[in-house]
CSV table of C-alpha atoms in Angstrom, one decimal:
chain,number,residue,atom,x,y,z
A,1,MET,CA,-4.0,16.5,5.3
A,2,ARG,CA,-4.9,17.7,9.2
A,3,LEU,CA,-3.1,20.6,7.9
A,4,THR,CA,-6.1,23.3,9.5
A,5,GLY,CA,-8.9,22.7,11.9
A,6,THR,CA,-11.5,23.9,10.7
A,7,ASP,CA,-13.9,24.1,7.7
A,8,ARG,CA,-13.3,27.8,7.1
A,9,GLY,CA,-9.4,27.2,7.0
A,10,ARG,CA,-9.7,24.2,5.3
A,11,LEU,CA,-11.5,26.2,2.2
A,12,LEU,CA,-9.6,29.1,3.1
A,13,PHE,CA,-6.1,27.3,2.4
A,14,VAL,CA,-8.5,25.6,-0.9
A,15,LEU,CA,-8.8,29.0,-2.4
A,16,ALA,CA,-5.3,29.7,-1.8
A,17,LEU,CA,-3.7,26.7,-2.9
A,18,ALA,CA,-6.3,26.8,-5.8
A,19,THR,CA,-5.1,30.4,-7.1
A,20,ALA,CA,-0.9,29.6,-6.0
A,21,VAL,CA,-2.1,26.5,-8.5
A,22,ALA,CA,-3.7,28.1,-11.3
A,23,VAL,CA,-0.3,31.6,-10.8
A,24,PHE,CA,2.4,29.3,-11.9
A,25,THR,CA,0.2,27.8,-14.2
A,26,ALA,CA,-0.4,30.6,-16.4
A,27,THR,CA,3.4,32.6,-15.1
A,28,VAL,CA,6.1,30.1,-15.4
A,29,PRO,CA,5.2,26.8,-17.5
A,30,LEU,CA,5.6,27.0,-21.4
A,31,LEU,CA,1.6,26.5,-23.3
A,32,ARG,CA,1.3,24.2,-26.1
A,33,ASP,CA,-1.5,26.5,-27.4
A,34,TRP,CA,-3.4,23.1,-28.2
A,35,PHE,CA,-1.0,21.6,-30.3
A,36,ASP,CA,-1.5,18.1,-31.1
A,37,LEU,CA,-4.5,18.0,-30.2
A,38,ARG,CA,-4.6,20.5,-33.6
A,39,VAL,CA,-2.8,17.8,-35.5
A,40,TYR,CA,-5.5,15.1,-34.2
A,41,HIS,CA,-8.5,17.7,-35.9
A,42,GLY,CA,-6.7,18.4,-38.9
A,43,ALA,CA,-6.0,15.2,-40.1
A,44,VAL,CA,-9.4,14.5,-39.6
A,45,ASP,CA,-10.4,17.2,-40.8
A,46,ALA,CA,-8.4,16.7,-44.1
A,47,TRP,CA,-9.4,13.1,-44.9
A,48,ILE,CA,-12.6,13.3,-44.6
A,49,HIS,CA,-13.5,16.9,-46.4
A,50,HIS,CA,-11.4,17.4,-48.1
A,51,GLY,CA,-10.4,13.2,-49.8
A,52,GLY,CA,-6.7,13.5,-48.3
A,53,SER,CA,-4.6,10.8,-46.0
A,54,VAL,CA,-4.5,11.1,-42.1
A,55,TYR,CA,-0.6,10.9,-42.9
A,56,ASP,CA,-0.2,13.8,-45.5
A,57,TYR,CA,-1.9,16.7,-43.6
A,58,ARG,CA,0.5,18.8,-42.2
A,59,VAL,CA,-0.1,21.3,-38.5
A,60,PRO,CA,0.3,24.6,-41.0
A,61,GLY,CA,3.4,26.4,-40.5
A,62,THR,CA,5.1,23.3,-38.5
A,63,GLU,CA,6.8,19.9,-39.9
A,64,TYR,CA,4.3,17.2,-38.4
A,65,GLY,CA,1.7,15.6,-38.3
A,66,PHE,CA,-0.1,13.0,-37.0
A,67,THR,CA,2.0,9.6,-35.7
A,68,TYR,CA,-0.2,7.6,-34.2
A,69,PRO,CA,-1.9,4.0,-35.7
A,70,PRO,CA,-4.9,4.3,-38.0
A,71,PHE,CA,-7.1,2.8,-35.0
A,72,ALA,CA,-6.8,6.4,-34.1
A,73,ALA,CA,-7.3,8.4,-36.6
A,74,VAL,CA,-10.3,6.0,-36.6
A,75,ILE,CA,-11.8,6.7,-33.5
A,76,MET,CA,-10.9,10.6,-33.9
A,77,LEU,CA,-13.4,10.3,-36.6
A,78,PRO,CA,-16.4,12.4,-34.9
A,79,MET,CA,-14.4,15.5,-34.7
A,80,ALA,CA,-14.7,16.2,-38.0
A,81,LEU,CA,-18.1,17.2,-36.6
A,82,PHE,CA,-16.6,20.4,-34.9
A,83,GLY,CA,-15.2,22.9,-34.7
A,84,LEU,CA,-11.0,23.3,-33.1
A,85,HIS,CA,-12.7,25.1,-29.8
A,86,ALA,CA,-15.4,22.8,-29.5
A,87,ALA,CA,-13.5,20.1,-30.3
A,88,ILE,CA,-11.2,21.4,-27.7
A,89,ALA,CA,-13.4,21.8,-24.9
A,90,VAL,CA,-14.6,17.2,-25.7
A,91,GLY,CA,-10.9,16.6,-25.9
A,92,LEU,CA,-9.9,18.5,-21.7
A,93,LEU,CA,-13.7,16.3,-20.7
A,94,LEU,CA,-12.3,13.1,-22.3
A,95,ASN,CA,-9.0,14.0,-20.0
A,96,LEU,CA,-11.1,15.0,-16.8
A,97,ALA,CA,-12.9,11.8,-16.9
A,98,ALA,CA,-9.4,9.9,-17.4
A,99,THR,CA,-8.0,12.1,-15.0
A,100,ALA,CA,-11.1,10.9,-12.3
A,101,PHE,CA,-10.7,8.0,-12.4
A,102,VAL,CA,-6.8,7.3,-12.7
A,103,LEU,CA,-7.3,9.2,-9.0
A,104,HIS,CA,-10.1,6.9,-7.6
A,105,VAL,CA,-8.0,4.0,-8.5
A,106,LEU,CA,-4.8,5.0,-7.5
A,107,ALA,CA,-5.7,7.1,-4.1
A,108,GLY,CA,-9.3,6.8,-4.5
A,109,GLU,CA,-10.6,4.8,-1.0
A,110,ARG,CA,-7.9,7.3,0.6
A,111,LEU,CA,-9.6,10.4,-0.8
A,112,ARG,CA,-12.5,8.6,0.6
A,113,ARG,CA,-10.7,9.1,3.8
A,114,HIS,CA,-10.3,13.3,3.9
A,115,GLY,CA,-13.5,14.3,2.0
A,116,TRP,CA,-13.4,17.1,0.1
A,117,PHE,CA,-11.1,18.6,1.7
A,118,GLY,CA,-8.2,15.8,0.5
A,119,LEU,CA,-10.3,16.0,-3.3
A,120,ALA,CA,-9.4,19.6,-3.3
A,121,VAL,CA,-5.4,19.3,-2.5
A,122,THR,CA,-4.6,16.4,-4.8
A,123,VAL,CA,-6.4,17.7,-7.5
A,124,CYS,CA,-4.3,20.6,-7.1
A,125,LEU,CA,-0.7,19.1,-6.3
A,126,LEU,CA,-1.7,17.1,-9.4
A,127,ALA,CA,-2.2,20.0,-11.6
A,128,LEU,CA,1.3,21.3,-11.2
A,129,LEU,CA,3.4,18.5,-12.7
A,130,GLU,CA,4.0,19.1,-16.2
A,131,PRO,CA,3.1,15.5,-17.2
A,132,VAL,CA,0.1,15.8,-16.7
A,133,ARG,CA,0.1,20.4,-17.1
A,134,ASP,CA,1.4,19.0,-20.2
A,135,THR,CA,-0.7,16.9,-21.0
A,136,PHE,CA,-4.1,18.7,-20.9
A,137,SER,CA,-2.3,21.6,-22.3
A,138,PHE,CA,-1.4,19.9,-25.5
A,139,GLY,CA,-5.4,18.6,-25.9
A,140,GLN,CA,-2.7,15.0,-25.9
A,141,VAL,CA,-4.1,11.0,-25.4
A,142,ASN,CA,-1.7,10.3,-22.7
A,143,LEU,CA,-3.8,9.8,-19.3
A,144,VAL,CA,-6.9,8.2,-21.9
A,145,LEU,CA,-4.7,5.6,-22.2
A,146,LEU,CA,-3.3,5.7,-18.7
A,147,ALA,CA,-7.1,5.6,-17.5
A,148,LEU,CA,-7.8,2.3,-20.0
A,149,VAL,CA,-5.1,0.4,-18.5
A,150,LEU,CA,-5.6,1.3,-15.0
A,151,GLY,CA,-9.0,-0.2,-16.1
A,152,ASP,CA,-7.3,-3.3,-16.0
A,153,VAL,CA,-5.7,-2.6,-13.2
A,154,TRP,CA,-8.5,-2.6,-11.6
A,155,LEU,CA,-10.6,-6.0,-12.7
A,156,LEU,CA,-8.2,-7.8,-12.0
A,157,SER,CA,-7.6,-6.9,-8.6
A,158,THR,CA,-11.2,-7.1,-8.0
A,159,GLY,CA,-12.0,-10.5,-9.4
A,160,ARG,CA,-13.1,-9.5,-13.2
A,161,ALA,CA,-10.8,-10.8,-14.5
A,162,ARG,CA,-14.0,-12.0,-17.8
A,163,TRP,CA,-13.1,-9.0,-19.7
A,164,ALA,CA,-8.9,-7.3,-17.9
A,165,GLY,CA,-6.8,-7.0,-21.1
A,166,VAL,CA,-9.7,-5.3,-23.5
A,167,GLY,CA,-8.4,-1.9,-22.2
A,168,ILE,CA,-4.9,-2.6,-22.9
A,169,GLY,CA,-5.4,-3.6,-26.5
A,170,LEU,CA,-6.9,-0.8,-27.2
A,171,ALA,CA,-4.8,1.6,-26.1
A,172,ALA,CA,-2.1,-0.7,-28.0
A,173,ALA,CA,-4.3,0.2,-31.1
A,174,ILE,CA,-4.2,3.7,-30.4
A,175,LYS,CA,-0.4,4.1,-29.7
A,176,LEU,CA,1.9,1.2,-29.6
A,177,THR,CA,4.3,1.7,-26.5
A,178,PRO,CA,0.9,0.6,-24.0
A,179,ALA,CA,1.5,-3.0,-25.7
A,180,ILE,CA,4.5,-3.5,-23.4
A,181,PHE,CA,1.0,-4.1,-20.6
A,182,ILE,CA,0.7,-7.7,-22.4
A,183,VAL,CA,4.6,-9.2,-22.2
A,184,LEU,CA,3.6,-8.1,-17.8
A,185,LEU,CA,0.2,-9.6,-18.4
A,186,LEU,CA,2.1,-13.5,-19.4
A,187,LEU,CA,4.9,-12.5,-16.9
A,188,ALA,CA,1.5,-13.1,-14.1
A,189,ARG,CA,0.1,-15.8,-15.9
A,190,ARG,CA,-2.9,-13.8,-17.6
A,191,PRO,CA,-2.9,-16.1,-20.2
A,192,ARG,CA,-6.6,-15.2,-21.0
A,193,ALA,CA,-6.6,-11.8,-21.0
A,194,ALA,CA,-2.7,-11.0,-23.1
A,195,GLY,CA,-5.3,-12.6,-25.8
A,196,THR,CA,-8.3,-10.4,-24.5
A,197,ALA,CA,-5.7,-7.6,-25.5
A,198,VAL,CA,-4.1,-9.7,-28.3
A,199,GLY,CA,-7.4,-9.8,-30.2
A,200,VAL,CA,-9.0,-6.7,-29.1
A,201,ALA,CA,-6.0,-4.4,-30.4
A,202,ALA,CA,-6.0,-6.8,-33.1
A,203,THR,CA,-9.5,-6.7,-34.5
A,204,ALA,CA,-9.8,-2.9,-34.1
A,205,THR,CA,-6.5,-1.8,-36.0
A,206,ALA,CA,-8.0,-5.0,-38.8
A,207,LEU,CA,-11.0,-2.2,-38.5
A,208,ALA,CA,-8.6,0.5,-39.2
A,209,ALA,CA,-7.7,-1.0,-42.0
A,210,TRP,CA,-10.7,-2.4,-44.3
A,211,VAL,CA,-12.0,1.9,-43.2
A,212,MET,CA,-8.7,3.4,-44.4
A,213,PRO,CA,-6.8,1.1,-46.5
A,214,ASP,CA,-4.1,3.2,-48.1
A,215,ALA,CA,-3.5,4.7,-44.9
A,216,SER,CA,-2.8,1.9,-42.5
A,217,ARG,CA,-0.5,-0.1,-45.4
A,218,PHE,CA,1.5,3.1,-45.2
A,219,TYR,CA,1.8,3.5,-41.8
A,220,TRP,CA,2.1,0.2,-41.6
A,221,THR,CA,5.1,-0.1,-43.9
A,222,GLU,CA,6.9,2.7,-43.7
A,223,ALA,CA,5.9,5.3,-40.9
A,224,VAL,CA,5.7,3.0,-37.9
A,225,TRP,CA,10.0,3.0,-38.9
A,226,ASP,CA,10.2,6.6,-39.1
A,227,THR,CA,10.8,7.9,-35.5
A,228,THR,CA,11.7,11.3,-37.3
A,229,ARG,CA,7.9,11.8,-38.5
A,230,ILE,CA,7.6,12.4,-34.6
A,231,GLY,CA,10.2,15.1,-33.9
A,232,ARG,CA,14.3,15.0,-32.9
A,233,LEU,CA,16.1,11.7,-30.9
A,234,ASP,CA,17.7,14.7,-28.8
A,235,TYR,CA,15.6,17.3,-28.1
A,236,VAL,CA,15.3,17.8,-24.6
A,237,SER,CA,11.6,16.8,-24.3
A,238,ASN,CA,12.5,12.9,-25.5
A,239,GLN,CA,13.3,11.8,-21.2
A,240,SER,CA,14.0,8.7,-22.7
A,241,LEU,CA,17.3,5.8,-23.0
A,242,GLN,CA,16.9,6.5,-26.4
A,243,GLY,CA,16.8,10.5,-25.6
A,244,VAL,CA,20.0,10.3,-23.4
A,245,LEU,CA,22.5,8.8,-26.2
A,246,ALA,CA,21.1,10.7,-28.7
A,247,ARG,CA,22.5,14.4,-26.9
A,248,LEU,CA,25.4,12.7,-25.6
A,249,ALA,CA,26.1,11.8,-29.8
A,250,ASP,CA,24.6,15.6,-31.3
A,251,PRO,CA,25.7,16.1,-33.7
A,252,ALA,CA,26.7,12.3,-34.6
A,253,GLU,CA,23.2,9.4,-34.8
A,254,PRO,CA,23.4,8.4,-31.0
A,255,SER,CA,24.9,3.9,-31.1
A,256,ARG,CA,22.4,1.7,-31.3
A,257,ALA,CA,25.2,-1.1,-30.0
A,258,ALA,CA,24.5,0.9,-27.0
A,259,TRP,CA,20.9,1.3,-27.1
A,260,ALA,CA,20.2,-2.6,-26.8
A,261,LEU,CA,22.3,-2.2,-24.6
A,262,ALA,CA,20.8,-0.4,-21.8
A,263,ALA,CA,17.3,-1.4,-23.3
A,264,LEU,CA,18.5,-5.4,-22.2
A,265,ALA,CA,19.5,-4.3,-18.4
A,266,VAL,CA,15.8,-1.9,-18.6
A,267,LEU,CA,14.1,-5.2,-19.8
A,268,GLY,CA,16.3,-7.6,-17.4
A,269,VAL,CA,15.8,-5.3,-13.7
A,270,TRP,CA,12.0,-4.4,-14.8
A,271,VAL,CA,10.7,-8.6,-15.4
A,272,TRP,CA,12.8,-9.0,-12.5
A,273,ARG,CA,10.8,-6.8,-10.2
A,274,ALA,CA,7.8,-7.4,-11.7
A,275,ARG,CA,8.0,-10.7,-11.1
A,276,ARG,CA,8.4,-10.7,-7.6
A,277,ALA,CA,6.0,-7.6,-7.6
A,278,LEU,CA,3.3,-10.5,-9.0
A,279,ALA,CA,4.5,-13.2,-6.9
A,280,ALA,CA,2.9,-10.5,-3.5
A,281,ASP,CA,0.3,-10.9,-5.5
A,282,ASP,CA,1.3,-6.8,-5.8
A,283,VAL,CA,-0.7,-5.9,-9.4
A,284,LEU,CA,-0.6,-2.0,-9.2
A,285,GLY,CA,2.6,-2.6,-8.7
A,286,ALA,CA,3.4,-4.2,-11.1
A,287,PHE,CA,1.8,-2.2,-13.4
A,288,ALA,CA,3.9,0.9,-12.3
A,289,LEU,CA,6.8,-1.2,-13.4
A,290,THR,CA,5.7,-1.8,-16.9
A,291,GLY,CA,4.7,1.8,-16.8
A,292,LEU,CA,8.2,3.1,-15.7
A,293,ALA,CA,9.9,0.2,-17.9
A,294,ALA,CA,7.7,2.3,-21.1
A,295,CYS,CA,9.3,5.3,-20.5
A,296,LEU,CA,12.5,3.9,-20.6
A,297,LEU,CA,12.5,1.5,-23.3
A,298,SER,CA,10.4,4.3,-26.1
A,299,PRO,CA,12.3,5.6,-28.9
A,300,ILE,CA,10.8,8.6,-28.1
A,301,THR,CA,9.2,9.5,-24.9
A,302,TRP,CA,8.1,13.4,-25.0
A,303,VAL,CA,7.7,15.2,-20.9
A,304,HIS,CA,4.2,14.6,-21.5
A,305,HIS,CA,4.1,11.4,-21.9
A,306,LEU,CA,5.5,10.5,-18.1
A,307,VAL,CA,1.9,10.7,-17.0
A,308,TRP,CA,2.6,6.6,-16.8
A,309,LEU,CA,4.7,7.3,-13.9
A,310,LEU,CA,1.5,9.0,-11.6
A,311,PRO,CA,1.1,4.7,-10.7
A,312,SER,CA,4.8,4.5,-9.2
A,313,LEU,CA,4.0,8.0,-7.2
A,314,ALA,CA,1.1,6.7,-6.1
A,315,ILE,CA,2.4,4.4,-4.7
A,316,LEU,CA,5.6,6.3,-3.0
A,317,PHE,CA,3.6,8.7,-1.6
A,318,GLY,CA,0.8,5.3,-0.3
A,319,GLU,CA,4.5,4.4,1.1
A,320,GLY,CA,5.9,7.6,2.7
A,321,LEU,CA,3.4,8.2,5.0
A,322,ARG,CA,4.5,5.1,6.6
A,323,ARG,CA,7.7,5.4,6.6
A,324,ARG,CA,9.2,9.8,6.5
A,325,ARG,CA,11.7,8.3,5.0
A,326,LEU,CA,10.1,7.9,1.9
A,327,LEU,CA,8.1,10.9,1.5
A,328,TRP,CA,11.3,12.9,1.5
A,329,ILE,CA,12.5,12.0,-1.6
A,330,ALA,CA,8.7,11.6,-3.2
A,331,GLY,CA,7.7,14.8,-2.2
A,332,GLY,CA,11.6,16.2,-4.2
A,333,LEU,CA,11.2,13.8,-6.8
A,334,TYR,CA,7.7,15.3,-7.7
A,335,ALA,CA,9.2,18.9,-6.6
A,336,LEU,CA,11.4,17.8,-9.8
A,337,LEU,CA,8.8,17.0,-12.4
A,338,CYS,CA,7.2,19.7,-11.3
A,339,SER,CA,9.9,22.2,-12.2
A,340,SER,CA,9.9,21.8,-15.7
A,341,VAL,CA,14.0,22.0,-15.0
A,342,VAL,CA,14.7,19.8,-17.8
A,343,TRP,CA,14.2,23.2,-20.5
A,344,LEU,CA,17.0,24.3,-18.7
A,345,TRP,CA,19.3,23.3,-21.4
A,346,PHE,CA,17.0,23.6,-24.2
A,347,ASP,CA,19.6,24.9,-26.6
A,348,ASP,CA,22.6,23.4,-25.0
A,349,ALA,CA,23.1,20.2,-23.4
A,350,SER,CA,26.6,19.7,-23.6
A,351,GLY,CA,28.9,19.0,-21.2
A,352,ILE,CA,28.5,17.5,-17.3
A,353,ASP,CA,25.6,19.9,-16.6
A,354,GLY,CA,24.2,19.3,-19.5
A,355,PHE,CA,23.9,15.5,-19.2
A,356,VAL,CA,22.4,15.0,-15.8
A,357,GLY,CA,19.9,18.3,-15.6
A,358,SER,CA,18.8,17.6,-19.1
A,359,ASN,CA,18.2,14.3,-18.4
A,360,THR,CA,16.6,15.2,-15.3
A,361,TYR,CA,13.4,12.9,-16.0
A,362,VAL,CA,15.1,9.8,-17.0
A,363,TRP,CA,16.7,9.4,-14.2
A,364,ILE,CA,13.7,9.1,-11.8
A,365,THR,CA,12.2,7.0,-14.0
A,366,LEU,CA,15.2,4.6,-13.5
A,367,GLY,CA,15.2,5.2,-9.6
A,368,LEU,CA,12.0,4.4,-9.2
A,369,LEU,CA,12.1,1.5,-11.8
A,370,LEU,CA,15.2,0.1,-8.9
A,371,GLY,CA,14.1,1.8,-6.3
A,372,LEU,CA,10.2,1.3,-5.9
A,373,PRO,CA,8.6,-0.1,-3.3
A,374,VAL,CA,6.7,-3.5,-4.4
A,375,GLY,CA,5.5,-6.3,-4.1
A,376,GLN,CA,4.1,-5.3,-0.4
A,377,ALA,CA,1.0,-6.4,-1.2
A,378,ARG,CA,-0.2,-6.4,2.9
A,379,VAL,CA,1.2,-2.9,3.1
A,380,ASN,CA,1.1,-0.7,-0.2
A,381,ARG,CA,-1.6,-2.4,-2.1
A,382,PRO,CA,-5.0,-0.4,-1.8
A,383,PRO,CA,-8.1,-1.8,-0.5
A,384,TRP,CA,-10.2,-2.1,-3.7
A,385,ARG,CA,-7.5,-5.7,-3.8
A,386,ARG,CA,-8.0,-7.1,-2.0
A,387,ARG,CA,-11.1,-9.9,-3.2
A,388,THR,CA,-13.0,-12.7,-2.3
A,389,SER,CA,-9.7,-14.6,-2.6
A,390,ASP,CA,-7.9,-13.3,0.1
A,391,THR,CA,-11.1,-13.1,2.7
A,392,ALA,CA,-9.8,-16.1,5.2
A,393,PRO,CA,-13.6,-18.6,4.9
A,394,ALA,CA,-15.8,-18.6,7.8
A,395,PRO,CA,-15.5,-21.9,10.2
A,396,SER,CA,-17.5,-24.0,9.4
A,397,PRO,CA,-20.4,-25.3,12.8
A,398,ALA,CA,-18.7,-28.3,14.4
A,399,ALA,CA,-20.3,-30.4,16.5
A,400,PRO,CA,-20.9,-30.6,20.1
A,401,ALA,CA,-18.1,-32.9,21.0
A,402,ARG,CA,-18.6,-35.3,23.7
A,403,VAL,CA,-15.6,-35.5,26.7
A,404,PRO,CA,-16.3,-37.7,29.1
A,405,ALA,CA,-16.1,-35.8,32.6
A,406,SER,CA,-13.9,-36.4,35.0
A,407,ALA,CA,-14.0,-37.9,38.8
A,408,SER,CA,-12.3,-34.7,40.0
A,409,GLN,CA,-11.8,-31.9,37.8
A,410,PRO,CA,-13.3,-30.1,34.4
A,411,THR,CA,-11.5,-31.6,31.2
A,412,GLU,CA,-10.5,-28.5,29.5
A,413,PRO,CA,-11.5,-27.8,25.2
A,414,SER,CA,-9.7,-29.5,22.6
A,415,SER,CA,-7.0,-27.5,21.0
A,416,ALA,CA,-9.2,-28.1,16.9
A,417,ALA,CA,-13.0,-26.8,18.8
A,418,MET,CA,-10.4,-22.9,20.1
A,419,ALA,CA,-8.4,-22.6,17.0
A,420,THR,CA,-11.9,-23.0,15.3
A,421,GLY,CA,-13.2,-20.9,17.5
A,422,THR,CA,-16.5,-23.4,18.9
A,423,ALA,CA,-16.4,-23.4,23.3
A,424,VAL,CA,-16.9,-26.5,24.4
A,425,GLY,CA,-20.0,-27.3,27.0
A,426,PRO,CA,-19.6,-27.9,30.1
A,427,ALA,CA,-18.7,-31.9,31.2
A,428,VAL,CA,-21.6,-34.4,32.1
A,429,ASP,CA,-21.5,-37.7,33.6
A,430,THR,CA,-21.9,-40.5,31.5
A,431,ARG,CA,-22.7,-42.3,34.2
A,432,ARG,CA,-25.5,-41.5,34.7
A,433,GLY,CA,-26.6,-41.1,30.8
A,434,GLY,CA,-26.3,-38.2,30.2
A,435,ARG,CA,-24.1,-36.1,26.6
A,436,SER,CA,-23.4,-32.9,26.5
A,437,GLU,CA,-26.2,-30.5,24.5
A,438,PRO,CA,-25.3,-28.0,22.5
A,439,THR,CA,-25.5,-24.2,24.1
A,440,GLY,CA,-25.5,-20.6,23.5
A,441,SER,CA,-21.7,-21.7,24.3
A,442,THR,CA,-20.9,-23.8,21.8
A,443,ARG,CA,-22.5,-22.8,18.7
A,444,PRO,CA,-19.9,-21.6,16.4
A,445,ALA,CA,-18.7,-18.6,16.3
A,446,ALA,CA,-19.7,-16.2,14.2
A,447,PRO,CA,-16.9,-15.2,10.9
A,448,LYS,CA,-14.7,-12.6,11.6
A,449,PRO,CA,-16.2,-9.5,9.8
A,450,GLN,CA,-13.3,-8.9,5.9
A,451,SER,CA,-13.0,-6.5,4.1
A,452,SER,CA,-13.1,-8.4,0.9
A,453,SER,CA,4.0,30.8,-26.2
A,454,GLU,CA,7.3,30.2,-27.2
A,455,ARG,CA,7.6,26.7,-27.8
A,456,ALA,CA,4.5,25.3,-29.3
A,457,SER,CA,5.7,21.6,-29.4
A,458,SER,CA,7.3,19.4,-27.6
A,459,TYR,CA,8.2,18.4,-31.2
A,460,THR,CA,9.8,20.9,-32.2
A,461,ALA,CA,13.7,21.7,-31.5
A,462,LYS,CA,13.1,25.3,-33.4
A,463,PRO,CA,9.7,26.1,-33.3
A,464,PRO,CA,8.6,28.3,-37.2
A,465,ALA,CA,8.4,32.0,-36.2
């Protein structure tokens, strides 16, 4: 990121970029008015202070309410202690903390290399991404869930697998979509981590059933199967396979057979590519592919759910620093994900242009699933991927070799000694009873060091007046 030569020049560049981001965010995107956080706060408040069920609450003037599993309501209980504005402030802080951790896992080493300037530019560019800015302005939990899952990536990649699976289990208990990462743990032959994830998710779900039995019974027997509680499948913000089919079929219902075939194809590609990534010890690549598959397979993937594309974008930009063509591709995809282009077809997604344009983010997700450069462990693997097992063992000290003297020339060092980095001292005439002794040149070489507004919600096709 050597765009400027002096600290003053870098500071001016960052200030100009931050100003442009602020102006863009305030004028171009659709602001979401903390809609989802108002759902969370209102549902918990109705449960604790008014004796109602979290699933009966509706945001005033809308038909939309709480749609997450009961455990999500349990961990949101502290909201009952705050007013709405305090809850918004806490939500912002949680999302900022989650974003910091996500950046640390995905690009920590590169950001440290470029110092404050690289971090500031990265944060500004990240703030422009529609899924990220929507997560903040909705008050959503997507970045927190991504941070929980990437926590397990970090644990697996640094040899701390004892606790791996906890993050995925918690994420799956809060929202069902991250449960696909448990399947990835099985593909990676990590049964202990998969068992931990299942155990944590089951324990959290059981805790919620104990705390709120009626609400849990309602959710698992009725609400979980009713996608209409979440929103219309054909709404343009739904950037999943189901959304594509629903917009094609509108006003009729999308074909379940067509969705099943498309889902099977995506599952096949995901398993094939994830296994190849895992075979090359590319854990981050396998997790990135799984996030892409989750977005495609979920019945409803709102635009703000696409923060699961961040690991893929990080890999693509990392590879792009080596291969210029990939950098151009990464830049183009980034620009599209900042553009809010799908909203051009908010009112009418018919025709060829509607089919292509209204599903732009689906095409990006599919393209990344098919073409993301993974399985290149020594190239795109972040430095924290190196584990103790990746480090070559230090050569063990070898006993000095007894080398018979030649009457005419010294003996050559043995190949074994050369392989271990051990030099052989000068030969001594054994006929005079001499023997070779270790000297400074015969000691084992030191081991080479190794680095171990208008559209208030994504859920409403036509927001209430």
